[in-house]
């Protein structure tokens, strides 16, 4: 089946620095990708919709200047957490829809653990 | 997209069938039922989806009631590796761009 890959799987960064997470669709093109955040023992929370060639759409309460999203190609979206703080430590997950799959199935990446120290 | 209701947790003995229910009483005619699961510290994994007919694949079976207001995901022979949070989500895939809103899901604990 279709595969969505994230990199890095885990990252530790110092408070105040920025960190970039990549999301790639490996065998299909995705004009739209999605970024989620998940805190321990909680469900996934949608952060934003990444649109190829245009600005991302952010969910209410998500700071667009803090979580920069770039969707430069049909197979790559990046999430940059700027000026990271310990409260940004979380599990970040991306997803993309394979339009050519049965039922337009949505696939998720493996997730990226971010720890800000 | 229609709202879904799932029990917060369930237990199942290893080797037995796990039956996970989902209520979606406001489902519309074009909406599909999708099931995903999330094993600890991993991204969600697609399991199965259906519209109105029962579906089966290598992972599970999906039974949808005739009125489509509820469904049951069946893992025929649960293993310890099936311990996960299972999410039932209803969407209309044609119009949906891929945006999924997750509820709390059902935490399935498979016990030896």
mmCIF file of C-alpha atoms in Angstrom:
data_model
loop_
_atom_site.group_PDB
_atom_site.id
_atom_site.type_symbol
_atom_site.label_atom_id
_atom_site.label_comp_id
_atom_site.label_asym_id
_atom_site.label_seq_id
_atom_site.Cartn_x
_atom_site.Cartn_y
_atom_site.Cartn_z
ATOM 1 C CA UNK A 1 0.000 0.000 0.000
ATOM 2 C CA UNK A 2 0.886 3.643 -0.169
ATOM 3 C CA UNK A 3 3.545 4.872 2.196
ATOM 4 C CA UNK A 4 4.021 8.168 3.935
ATOM 5 C CA UNK A 5 7.379 8.724 5.577
ATOM 6 C CA UNK A 6 8.501 11.246 8.167
ATOM 7 C CA UNK A 7 11.953 12.397 9.113
ATOM 8 C CA UNK A 8 13.368 12.594 11.674
ATOM 9 C CA UNK A 9 11.669 9.983 13.816
ATOM 10 C CA UNK A 10 12.780 11.803 16.910
ATOM 11 C CA UNK A 11 14.646 15.000 17.605
ATOM 12 C CA UNK A 12 15.886 16.846 20.653
ATOM 13 C CA UNK A 13 16.471 20.561 20.382
ATOM 14 C CA UNK A 14 17.344 23.406 22.680
ATOM 15 C CA UNK A 15 14.749 25.912 23.740
ATOM 16 C CA UNK A 16 14.675 28.878 21.361
ATOM 17 C CA UNK A 17 15.917 27.006 18.322
ATOM 18 C CA UNK A 18 13.939 25.874 15.294
ATOM 19 C CA UNK A 19 13.439 22.341 14.087
ATOM 20 C CA UNK A 20 12.166 21.031 10.756
ATOM 21 C CA UNK A 21 10.176 17.843 10.227
ATOM 22 C CA UNK A 22 9.701 16.388 6.754
ATOM 23 C CA UNK A 23 6.752 14.415 5.438
ATOM 24 C CA UNK A 24 7.040 12.553 2.154
ATOM 25 C CA UNK A 25 4.575 10.528 0.123
ATOM 26 C CA UNK A 26 6.772 7.796 -1.293
ATOM 27 C CA UNK A 27 4.725 6.309 -4.104
ATOM 28 C CA UNK A 28 1.952 8.747 -4.798
ATOM 29 C CA UNK A 29 1.485 12.456 -5.270
ATOM 30 C CA UNK A 30 -0.379 14.480 -2.702
ATOM 31 C CA UNK A 31 -1.623 17.984 -3.380
ATOM 32 C CA UNK A 32 -2.764 18.143 0.217
ATOM 33 C CA UNK A 33 -1.094 16.868 3.344
ATOM 34 C CA UNK A 34 -2.068 17.264 6.974
ATOM 35 C CA UNK A 35 -0.168 17.855 10.180
ATOM 36 C CA UNK A 36 -1.322 16.602 13.554
ATOM 37 C CA UNK A 37 0.029 16.920 17.059
ATOM 38 C CA UNK A 38 -0.511 14.414 19.813
ATOM 39 C CA UNK A 39 0.229 14.806 23.506
ATOM 40 C CA UNK A 40 0.615 11.753 25.758
ATOM 41 C CA UNK A 41 -2.608 9.826 26.339
ATOM 42 C CA UNK A 42 -4.559 12.180 24.098
ATOM 43 C CA UNK A 43 -6.012 11.827 20.632
ATOM 44 C CA UNK A 44 -4.551 13.348 17.500
ATOM 45 C CA UNK A 45 -5.249 17.025 17.060
ATOM 46 C CA UNK A 46 -5.286 18.472 13.572
ATOM 47 C CA UNK A 47 -2.953 21.462 13.329
ATOM 48 C CA UNK A 48 -3.044 22.483 9.701
ATOM 49 C CA UNK A 49 -3.643 21.564 6.096
ATOM 50 C CA UNK A 50 -0.623 21.798 3.844
ATOM 51 C CA UNK A 51 -1.467 22.806 0.267
ATOM 52 C CA UNK A 52 0.995 22.300 -2.577
ATOM 53 C CA UNK A 53 1.942 25.617 -4.112
ATOM 54 C CA UNK A 54 -0.105 27.753 -1.742
ATOM 55 C CA UNK A 55 -0.373 28.780 1.875
ATOM 56 C CA UNK A 56 -1.255 26.310 4.562
ATOM 57 C CA UNK A 57 -4.587 26.479 6.323
ATOM 58 C CA UNK A 58 -4.333 26.447 10.099
ATOM 59 C CA UNK A 59 -6.866 25.202 12.604
ATOM 60 C CA UNK A 60 -8.178 27.559 15.201
ATOM 61 C CA UNK A 61 -5.715 28.184 17.981
ATOM 62 C CA UNK A 62 -2.637 27.074 16.039
ATOM 63 C CA UNK A 63 -0.060 29.836 15.553
ATOM 64 C CA UNK A 64 0.912 30.032 11.904
ATOM 65 C CA UNK A 65 4.080 32.016 12.639
ATOM 66 C CA UNK A 66 5.261 29.404 15.087
ATOM 67 C CA UNK A 67 4.452 26.331 13.015
ATOM 68 C CA UNK A 68 5.658 27.108 9.508
ATOM 69 C CA UNK A 69 4.440 24.757 6.813
ATOM 70 C CA UNK A 70 5.868 24.502 3.329
ATOM 71 C CA UNK A 71 4.542 22.201 0.615
ATOM 72 C CA UNK A 72 7.048 22.745 -2.138
ATOM 73 C CA UNK A 73 6.323 19.661 -4.213
ATOM 74 C CA UNK A 74 3.644 17.036 -4.689
ATOM 75 C CA UNK A 75 5.528 14.589 -2.482
ATOM 76 C CA UNK A 76 7.001 16.750 0.274
ATOM 77 C CA UNK A 77 5.624 18.897 3.066
ATOM 78 C CA UNK A 78 7.699 20.320 5.883
ATOM 79 C CA UNK A 79 6.725 21.545 9.336
ATOM 80 C CA UNK A 80 9.120 23.913 11.068
ATOM 81 C CA UNK A 81 8.629 24.586 14.748
ATOM 82 C CA UNK A 82 10.182 28.006 15.288
ATOM 83 C CA UNK A 83 11.594 29.258 18.573
ATOM 84 C CA UNK A 84 10.715 25.981 20.183
ATOM 85 C CA UNK A 85 9.789 25.822 23.849
ATOM 86 C CA UNK A 86 9.400 22.833 26.161
ATOM 87 C CA UNK A 87 5.611 22.988 25.798
ATOM 88 C CA UNK A 88 6.068 22.270 22.080
ATOM 89 C CA UNK A 89 7.420 18.858 22.962
ATOM 90 C CA UNK A 90 5.002 16.428 21.380
ATOM 91 C CA UNK A 91 4.438 13.707 18.798
ATOM 92 C CA UNK A 92 3.934 15.246 15.351
ATOM 93 C CA UNK A 93 2.254 13.187 12.630
ATOM 94 C CA UNK A 94 1.528 13.904 8.987
ATOM 95 C CA UNK A 95 -0.925 12.321 6.591
ATOM 96 C CA UNK A 96 -1.768 12.372 2.909
ATOM 97 C CA UNK A 97 -4.504 11.035 0.693
ATOM 98 C CA UNK A 98 -3.793 8.629 -2.138
ATOM 99 C CA UNK A 99 -6.390 9.631 -4.724
ATOM 100 C CA UNK A 100 -5.752 6.520 -6.774
ATOM 101 C CA UNK A 101 -6.344 4.066 -3.972
ATOM 102 C CA UNK A 102 -9.644 2.359 -3.346
ATOM 103 C CA UNK A 103 -11.734 4.743 -1.301
ATOM 104 C CA UNK A 104 -9.195 7.562 -1.538
ATOM 105 C CA UNK A 105 -7.446 6.115 1.484
ATOM 106 C CA UNK A 106 -5.547 8.431 3.800
ATOM 107 C CA UNK A 107 -2.171 7.258 5.014
ATOM 108 C CA UNK A 108 -0.146 8.452 7.968
ATOM 109 C CA UNK A 109 3.535 8.840 8.578
ATOM 110 C CA UNK A 110 5.337 7.083 11.391
ATOM 111 C CA UNK A 111 5.362 10.232 13.486
ATOM 112 C CA UNK A 112 8.142 12.428 14.815
ATOM 113 C CA UNK A 113 8.887 12.848 18.484
ATOM 114 C CA UNK A 114 10.059 16.341 19.390
ATOM 115 C CA UNK A 115 11.636 17.044 22.755
ATOM 116 C CA UNK A 116 12.581 20.612 23.566
ATOM 117 C CA UNK A 117 15.018 20.991 26.446
ATOM 118 C CA UNK B 1 -18.724 14.586 8.533
ATOM 119 C CA UNK B 2 -20.882 12.518 10.852
ATOM 120 C CA UNK B 3 -19.909 12.164 14.483
ATOM 121 C CA UNK B 4 -19.006 8.743 15.879
ATOM 122 C CA UNK B 5 -19.284 7.248 19.341
ATOM 123 C CA UNK B 6 -17.043 4.458 20.602
ATOM 124 C CA UNK B 7 -16.557 2.849 24.009
ATOM 125 C CA UNK B 8 -13.396 4.200 25.646
ATOM 126 C CA UNK B 9 -11.859 0.813 26.335
ATOM 127 C CA UNK B 10 -12.235 -2.927 25.807
ATOM 128 C CA UNK B 11 -10.381 -6.065 26.767
ATOM 129 C CA UNK B 12 -9.974 -9.181 24.687
ATOM 130 C CA UNK B 13 -8.304 -12.505 25.319
ATOM 131 C CA UNK B 14 -5.478 -13.438 22.997
ATOM 132 C CA UNK B 15 -6.680 -15.707 20.211
ATOM 133 C CA UNK B 16 -10.294 -14.672 20.581
ATOM 134 C CA UNK B 17 -12.225 -12.378 18.295
ATOM 135 C CA UNK B 18 -12.233 -8.703 19.186
ATOM 136 C CA UNK B 19 -15.445 -6.892 18.281
ATOM 137 C CA UNK B 20 -15.195 -3.117 18.398
ATOM 138 C CA UNK B 21 -18.463 -1.199 18.022
ATOM 139 C CA UNK B 22 -19.022 2.254 16.607
ATOM 140 C CA UNK B 23 -22.195 4.311 16.491
ATOM 141 C CA UNK B 24 -22.688 6.812 13.681
ATOM 142 C CA UNK B 25 -26.395 7.533 13.746
ATOM 143 C CA UNK B 26 -26.126 10.747 11.718
ATOM 144 C CA UNK B 27 -24.250 9.184 8.821
ATOM 145 C CA UNK B 28 -25.370 10.397 5.407
ATOM 146 C CA UNK B 29 -25.805 8.360 2.251
ATOM 147 C CA UNK B 30 -22.456 9.271 0.711
ATOM 148 C CA UNK B 31 -20.336 8.800 3.797
ATOM 149 C CA UNK B 32 -18.027 5.873 4.331
ATOM 150 C CA UNK B 33 -16.938 4.302 7.596
ATOM 151 C CA UNK B 34 -13.161 4.131 8.024
ATOM 152 C CA UNK B 35 -11.232 2.385 10.750
ATOM 153 C CA UNK B 36 -7.709 3.238 11.811
ATOM 154 C CA UNK B 37 -5.633 2.073 14.712
ATOM 155 C CA UNK B 38 -2.704 3.586 16.522
ATOM 156 C CA UNK B 39 -0.204 1.401 18.258
ATOM 157 C CA UNK B 40 1.705 3.184 20.973
ATOM 158 C CA UNK B 41 4.218 5.723 19.668
ATOM 159 C CA UNK B 42 3.385 5.132 16.011
ATOM 160 C CA UNK B 43 1.340 6.926 13.384
ATOM 161 C CA UNK B 44 -2.219 5.712 12.751
ATOM 162 C CA UNK B 45 -2.548 2.663 10.510
ATOM 163 C CA UNK B 46 -5.364 2.220 8.014
ATOM 164 C CA UNK B 47 -7.373 -0.944 8.651
ATOM 165 C CA UNK B 48 -10.484 -1.050 6.513
ATOM 166 C CA UNK B 49 -13.355 1.014 5.172
ATOM 167 C CA UNK B 50 -16.859 0.419 3.859
ATOM 168 C CA UNK B 51 -20.023 2.082 2.619
ATOM 169 C CA UNK B 52 -22.884 -0.342 3.253
ATOM 170 C CA UNK B 53 -21.702 -3.833 2.434
ATOM 171 C CA UNK B 54 -19.662 -5.873 4.844
ATOM 172 C CA UNK B 55 -15.992 -5.825 4.038
ATOM 173 C CA UNK B 56 -13.078 -8.110 4.817
ATOM 174 C CA UNK B 57 -9.380 -7.853 4.257
ATOM 175 C CA UNK B 58 -6.269 -9.473 5.659
ATOM 176 C CA UNK B 59 -6.458 -7.413 8.816
ATOM 177 C CA UNK B 60 -10.110 -7.339 9.792
ATOM 178 C CA UNK B 61 -13.774 -7.503 8.897
ATOM 179 C CA UNK B 62 -16.185 -4.608 8.942
ATOM 180 C CA UNK B 63 -19.858 -5.236 9.583
ATOM 181 C CA UNK B 64 -22.188 -2.329 8.854
ATOM 182 C CA UNK B 65 -25.811 -2.512 9.959
ATOM 183 C CA UNK B 66 -28.510 -2.285 7.331
ATOM 184 C CA UNK B 67 -29.540 1.199 8.469
ATOM 185 C CA UNK B 68 -25.829 2.181 8.517
ATOM 186 C CA UNK B 69 -26.183 3.795 11.904
ATOM 187 C CA UNK B 70 -23.580 1.565 13.489
ATOM 188 C CA UNK B 71 -20.743 -0.748 12.588
ATOM 189 C CA UNK B 72 -18.446 -3.307 14.159
ATOM 190 C CA UNK B 73 -14.800 -3.909 13.453
ATOM 191 C CA UNK B 74 -13.852 -7.536 13.970
ATOM 192 C CA UNK B 75 -10.338 -8.765 14.544
ATOM 193 C CA UNK B 76 -10.910 -12.517 14.156
ATOM 194 C CA UNK B 77 -7.982 -13.789 16.193
ATOM 195 C CA UNK B 78 -6.588 -11.015 18.330
ATOM 196 C CA UNK B 79 -2.901 -11.082 19.215
ATOM 197 C CA UNK B 80 -0.944 -9.071 21.729
ATOM 198 C CA UNK B 81 0.272 -6.906 18.856
ATOM 199 C CA UNK B 82 -3.299 -5.796 18.222
ATOM 200 C CA UNK B 83 -3.270 -3.827 21.470
ATOM 201 C CA UNK B 84 -3.876 -0.280 20.268
ATOM 202 C CA UNK B 85 -6.313 2.615 20.113
ATOM 203 C CA UNK B 86 -8.913 2.019 17.395
ATOM 204 C CA UNK B 87 -10.595 4.947 15.703
ATOM 205 C CA UNK B 88 -13.845 4.865 13.762
ATOM 206 C CA UNK B 89 -14.205 7.845 11.429
ATOM 207 C CA UNK B 90 -17.002 8.699 9.008
ATOM 208 C CA UNK B 91 -16.214 10.794 5.942
ATOM 209 C CA UNK B 92 -17.322 11.345 2.373
ATOM 210 C CA UNK B 93 -14.089 10.502 0.559
ATOM 211 C CA UNK B 94 -15.013 12.178 -2.703
ATOM 212 C CA UNK B 95 -15.378 15.598 -1.155
ATOM 213 C CA UNK B 96 -12.977 15.103 1.715
ATOM 214 C CA UNK B 97 -9.457 16.249 0.936
ATOM 215 C CA UNK B 98 -7.997 13.867 3.471
ATOM 216 C CA UNK B 99 -8.751 15.839 6.606
ATOM 217 C CA UNK B 100 -9.636 13.497 9.450
ATOM 218 C CA UNK B 101 -10.909 14.542 12.833
ATOM 219 C CA UNK B 102 -10.120 11.993 15.502
ATOM 220 C CA UNK B 103 -12.258 11.265 18.536
ATOM 221 C CA UNK B 104 -10.943 9.457 21.562
ATOM 222 C CA UNK B 105 -11.280 6.003 19.995
ATOM 223 C CA UNK B 106 -11.399 2.663 21.784
ATOM 224 C CA UNK B 107 -8.345 1.411 23.617
ATOM 225 C CA UNK B 108 -8.207 -2.324 22.996
ATOM 226 C CA UNK B 109 -6.115 -4.308 25.430
ATOM 227 C CA UNK B 110 -5.399 -7.854 24.297
ATOM 228 C CA UNK B 111 -4.487 -10.008 27.253
ATOM 229 C CA UNK B 112 -2.583 -13.306 27.312
#
